[in-house]
PDB file of C-alpha atoms in Angstrom:
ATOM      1  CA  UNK A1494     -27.925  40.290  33.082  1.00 45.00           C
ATOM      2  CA  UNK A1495     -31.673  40.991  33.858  1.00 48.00           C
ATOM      3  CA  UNK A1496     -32.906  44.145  33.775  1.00 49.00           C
ATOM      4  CA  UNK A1497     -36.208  45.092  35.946  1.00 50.00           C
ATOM      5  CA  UNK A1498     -38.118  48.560  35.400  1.00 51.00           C
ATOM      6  CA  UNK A1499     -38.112  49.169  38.996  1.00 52.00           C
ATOM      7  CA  UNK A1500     -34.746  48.682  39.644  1.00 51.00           C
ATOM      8  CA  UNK A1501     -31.913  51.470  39.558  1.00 60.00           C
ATOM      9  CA  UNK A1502     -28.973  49.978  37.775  1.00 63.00           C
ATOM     10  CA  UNK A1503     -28.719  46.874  34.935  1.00 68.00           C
ATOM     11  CA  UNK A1504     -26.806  44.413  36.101  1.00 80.00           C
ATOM     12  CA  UNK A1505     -26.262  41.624  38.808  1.00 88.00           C
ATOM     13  CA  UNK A1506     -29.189  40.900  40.756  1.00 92.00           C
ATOM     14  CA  UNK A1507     -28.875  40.300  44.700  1.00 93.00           C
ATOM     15  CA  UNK A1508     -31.101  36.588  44.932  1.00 95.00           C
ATOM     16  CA  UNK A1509     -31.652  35.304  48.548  1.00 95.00           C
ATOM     17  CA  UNK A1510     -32.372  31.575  48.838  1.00 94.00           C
ATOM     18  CA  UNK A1511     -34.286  30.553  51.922  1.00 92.00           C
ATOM     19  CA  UNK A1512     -34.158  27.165  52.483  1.00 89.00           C
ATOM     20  CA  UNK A1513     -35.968  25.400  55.941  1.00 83.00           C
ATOM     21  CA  UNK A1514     -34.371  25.777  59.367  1.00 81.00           C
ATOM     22  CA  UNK A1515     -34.034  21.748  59.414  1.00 76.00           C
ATOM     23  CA  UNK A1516     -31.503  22.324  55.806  1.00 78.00           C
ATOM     24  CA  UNK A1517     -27.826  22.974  57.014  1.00 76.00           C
ATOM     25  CA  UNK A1518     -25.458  24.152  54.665  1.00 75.00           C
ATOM     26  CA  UNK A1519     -21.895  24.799  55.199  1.00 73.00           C
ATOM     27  CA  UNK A1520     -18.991  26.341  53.099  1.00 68.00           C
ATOM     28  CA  UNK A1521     -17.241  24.618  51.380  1.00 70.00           C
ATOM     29  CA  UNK A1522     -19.716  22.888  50.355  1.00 70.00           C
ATOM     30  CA  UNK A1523     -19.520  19.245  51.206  1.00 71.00           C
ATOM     31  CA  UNK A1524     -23.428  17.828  51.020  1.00 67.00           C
ATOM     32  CA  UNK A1525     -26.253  18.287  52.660  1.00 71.00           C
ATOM     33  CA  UNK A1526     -30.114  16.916  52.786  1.00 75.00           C
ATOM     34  CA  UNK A1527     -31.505  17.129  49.491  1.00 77.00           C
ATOM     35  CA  UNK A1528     -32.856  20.781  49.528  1.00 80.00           C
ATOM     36  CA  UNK A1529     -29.630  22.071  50.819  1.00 82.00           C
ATOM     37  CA  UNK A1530     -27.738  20.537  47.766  1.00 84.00           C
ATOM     38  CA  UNK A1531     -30.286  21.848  45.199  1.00 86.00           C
ATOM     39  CA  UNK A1532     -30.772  25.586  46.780  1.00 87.00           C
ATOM     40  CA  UNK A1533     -26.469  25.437  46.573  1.00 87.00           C
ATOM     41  CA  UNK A1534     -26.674  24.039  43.419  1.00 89.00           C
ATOM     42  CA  UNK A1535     -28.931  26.647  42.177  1.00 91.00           C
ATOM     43  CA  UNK A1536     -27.145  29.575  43.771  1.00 92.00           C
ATOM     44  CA  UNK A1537     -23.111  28.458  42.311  1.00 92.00           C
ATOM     45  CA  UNK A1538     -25.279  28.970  38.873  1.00 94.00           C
ATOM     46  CA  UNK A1539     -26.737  31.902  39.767  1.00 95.00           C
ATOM     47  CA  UNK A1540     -23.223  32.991  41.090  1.00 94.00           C
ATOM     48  CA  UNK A1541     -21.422  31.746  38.204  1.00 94.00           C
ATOM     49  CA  UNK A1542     -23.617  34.448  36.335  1.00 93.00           C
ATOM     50  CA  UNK A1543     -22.524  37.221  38.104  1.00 93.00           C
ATOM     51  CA  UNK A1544     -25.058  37.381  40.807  1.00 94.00           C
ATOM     52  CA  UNK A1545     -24.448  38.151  44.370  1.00 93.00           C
ATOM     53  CA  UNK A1546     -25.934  35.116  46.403  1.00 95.00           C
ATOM     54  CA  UNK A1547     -27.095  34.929  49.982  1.00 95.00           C
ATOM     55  CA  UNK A1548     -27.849  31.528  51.423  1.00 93.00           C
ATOM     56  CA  UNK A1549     -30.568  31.818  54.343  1.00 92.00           C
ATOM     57  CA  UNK A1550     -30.338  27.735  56.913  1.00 88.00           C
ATOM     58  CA  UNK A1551     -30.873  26.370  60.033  1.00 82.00           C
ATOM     59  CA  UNK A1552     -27.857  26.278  62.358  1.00 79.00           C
ATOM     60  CA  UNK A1553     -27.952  24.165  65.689  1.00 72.00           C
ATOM     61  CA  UNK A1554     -25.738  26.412  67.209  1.00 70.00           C
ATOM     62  CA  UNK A1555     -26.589  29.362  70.001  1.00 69.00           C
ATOM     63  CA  UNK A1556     -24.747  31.852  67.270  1.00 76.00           C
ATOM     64  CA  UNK A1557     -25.628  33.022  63.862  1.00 81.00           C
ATOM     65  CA  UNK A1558     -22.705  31.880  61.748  1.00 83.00           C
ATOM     66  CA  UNK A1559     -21.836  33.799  58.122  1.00 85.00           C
ATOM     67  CA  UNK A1560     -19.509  32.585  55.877  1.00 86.00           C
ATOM     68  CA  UNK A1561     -18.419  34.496  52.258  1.00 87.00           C
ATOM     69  CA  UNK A1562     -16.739  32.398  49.677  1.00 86.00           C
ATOM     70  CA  UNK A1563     -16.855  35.704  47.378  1.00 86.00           C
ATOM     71  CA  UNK A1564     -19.333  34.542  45.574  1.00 87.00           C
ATOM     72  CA  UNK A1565     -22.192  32.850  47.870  1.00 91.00           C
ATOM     73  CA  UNK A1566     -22.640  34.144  51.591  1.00 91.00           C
ATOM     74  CA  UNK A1567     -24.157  31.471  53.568  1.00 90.00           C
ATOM     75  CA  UNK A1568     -26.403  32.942  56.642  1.00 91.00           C
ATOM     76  CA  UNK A1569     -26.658  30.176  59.406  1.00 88.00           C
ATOM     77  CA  UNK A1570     -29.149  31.460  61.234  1.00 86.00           C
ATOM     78  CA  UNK A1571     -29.846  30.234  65.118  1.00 79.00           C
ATOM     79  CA  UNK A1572     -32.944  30.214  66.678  1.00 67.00           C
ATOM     80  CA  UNK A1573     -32.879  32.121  69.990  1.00 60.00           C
ATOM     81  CA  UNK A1574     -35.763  30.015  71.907  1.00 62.00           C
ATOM     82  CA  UNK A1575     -34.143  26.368  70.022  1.00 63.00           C
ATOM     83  CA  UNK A1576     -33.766  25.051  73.578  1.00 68.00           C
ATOM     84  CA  UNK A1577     -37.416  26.282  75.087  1.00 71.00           C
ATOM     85  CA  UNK A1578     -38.610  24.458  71.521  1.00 69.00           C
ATOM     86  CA  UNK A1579     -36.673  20.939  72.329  1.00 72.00           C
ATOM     87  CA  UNK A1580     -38.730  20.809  75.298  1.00 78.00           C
ATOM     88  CA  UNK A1581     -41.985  21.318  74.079  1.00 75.00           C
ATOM     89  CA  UNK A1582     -41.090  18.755  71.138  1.00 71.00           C
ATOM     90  CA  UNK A1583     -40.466  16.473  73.773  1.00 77.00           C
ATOM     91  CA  UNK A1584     -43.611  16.780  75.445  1.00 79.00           C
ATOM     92  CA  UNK A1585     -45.247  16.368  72.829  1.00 76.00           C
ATOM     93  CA  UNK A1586     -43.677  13.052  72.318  1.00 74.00           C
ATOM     94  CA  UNK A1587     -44.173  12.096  75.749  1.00 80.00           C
ATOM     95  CA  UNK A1588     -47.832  12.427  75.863  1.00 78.00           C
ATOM     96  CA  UNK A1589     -48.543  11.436  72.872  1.00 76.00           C
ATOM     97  CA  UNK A1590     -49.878  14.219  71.708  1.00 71.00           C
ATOM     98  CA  UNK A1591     -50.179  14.674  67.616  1.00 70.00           C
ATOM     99  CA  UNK A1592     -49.056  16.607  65.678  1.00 68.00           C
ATOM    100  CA  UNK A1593     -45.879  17.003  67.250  1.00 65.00           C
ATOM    101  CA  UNK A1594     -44.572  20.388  68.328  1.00 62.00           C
ATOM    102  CA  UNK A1595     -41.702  20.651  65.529  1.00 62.00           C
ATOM    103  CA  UNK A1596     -44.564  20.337  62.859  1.00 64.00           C
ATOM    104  CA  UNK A1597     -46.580  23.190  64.491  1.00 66.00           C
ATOM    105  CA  UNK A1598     -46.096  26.788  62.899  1.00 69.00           C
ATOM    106  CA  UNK A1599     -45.089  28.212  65.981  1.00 69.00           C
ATOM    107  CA  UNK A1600     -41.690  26.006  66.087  1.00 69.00           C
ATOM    108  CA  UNK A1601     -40.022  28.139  63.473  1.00 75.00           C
ATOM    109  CA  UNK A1602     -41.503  31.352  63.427  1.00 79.00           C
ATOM    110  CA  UNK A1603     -38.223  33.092  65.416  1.00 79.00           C
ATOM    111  CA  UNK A1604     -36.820  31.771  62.135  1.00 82.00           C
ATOM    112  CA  UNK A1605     -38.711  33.218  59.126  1.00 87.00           C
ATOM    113  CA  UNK A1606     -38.989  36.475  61.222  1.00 88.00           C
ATOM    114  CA  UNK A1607     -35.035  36.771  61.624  1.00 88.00           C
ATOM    115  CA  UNK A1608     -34.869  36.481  57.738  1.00 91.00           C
ATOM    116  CA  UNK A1609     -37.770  38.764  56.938  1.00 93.00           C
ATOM    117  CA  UNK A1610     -35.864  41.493  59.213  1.00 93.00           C
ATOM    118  CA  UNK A1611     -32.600  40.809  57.909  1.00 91.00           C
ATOM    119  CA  UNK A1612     -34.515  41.444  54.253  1.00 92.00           C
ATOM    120  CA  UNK A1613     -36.065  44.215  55.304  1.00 93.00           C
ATOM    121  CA  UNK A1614     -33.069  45.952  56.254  1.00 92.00           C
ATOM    122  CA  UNK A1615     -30.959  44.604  53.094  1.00 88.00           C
ATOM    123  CA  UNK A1616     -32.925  44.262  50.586  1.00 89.00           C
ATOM    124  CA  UNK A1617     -33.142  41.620  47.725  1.00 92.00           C
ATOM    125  CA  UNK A1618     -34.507  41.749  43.820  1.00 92.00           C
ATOM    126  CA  UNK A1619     -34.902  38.106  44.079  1.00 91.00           C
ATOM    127  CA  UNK A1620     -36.353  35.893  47.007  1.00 92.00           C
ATOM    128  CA  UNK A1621     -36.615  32.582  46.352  1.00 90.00           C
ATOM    129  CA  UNK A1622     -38.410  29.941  49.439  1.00 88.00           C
ATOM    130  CA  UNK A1623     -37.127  25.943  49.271  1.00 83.00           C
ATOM    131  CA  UNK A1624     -39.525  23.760  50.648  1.00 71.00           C
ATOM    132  CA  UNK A1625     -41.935  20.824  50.201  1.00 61.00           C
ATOM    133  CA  UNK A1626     -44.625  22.224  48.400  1.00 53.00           C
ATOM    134  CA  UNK A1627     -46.937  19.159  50.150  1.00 53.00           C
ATOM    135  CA  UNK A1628     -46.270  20.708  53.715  1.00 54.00           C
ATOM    136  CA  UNK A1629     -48.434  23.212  55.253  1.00 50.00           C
TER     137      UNK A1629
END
């Protein structure tokens, strides 16, 4: 186990995984887009290890979802104004307008600022963000 000077106790770490709000993941694990098999990939190894593992995706549902497998909590997070943002994507298709609204910042913010709460309030030693390091 890792031991960090500014932590209390030696021992298992608590390491979120953020992956984007476009990765589902579901447990059991059955497969996923490629980012949502690597982040669960990463996290049953971290988990096999001892450490406690919380899964941060994109849900298309109106309700956050959790689901503990003892070993891996999966947070299926959905985002409030997802209907409001079809729309606008939509539009944006419609006129032709580029880049479309799902690639703006805006379309996800509700998103990242759920899990940044949710982090604030529970805490993490380890944060780790899955993405495409050629998107902005």
């Amino acid at each position: 186990m890792i031991d960090h000077p500014r932590r209390q106790q030696p021992g298992p770490l608590r390491v979120v995984i953020i992956l984007q709000p476009w990765d589902r993941l579901r447990l059991p694990f059955t497969g996923g887009g490629s980012l949502a098999i690597v982040g669960y990939r990463f996290a049953e190894g971290l988990a096999r290890r001892g450490h406690r593992v919380v899964v941060y995706c994109g849900h298309r549902g109106l309700r956050t979802e959790s689901v503990d497998d003892g070993r891996i909590m999966v947070r299926a997070l959905a985002t409030p104004a997802q209907p409001f943002f079809k729309i606008c994507d939509r539009l944006t298709g419609i006129c032709n307008m580029s880049p479309p609204f799902m690639a703006h910042r805006a379309y996800y913010r509700a998103y990242f600022a759920r899990i940044a709460h949710e982090l604030a309030r529970e805490g993490a030693d380890v944060v780790i963000v899955a993405g495409d390091p050629d998107r902005d």
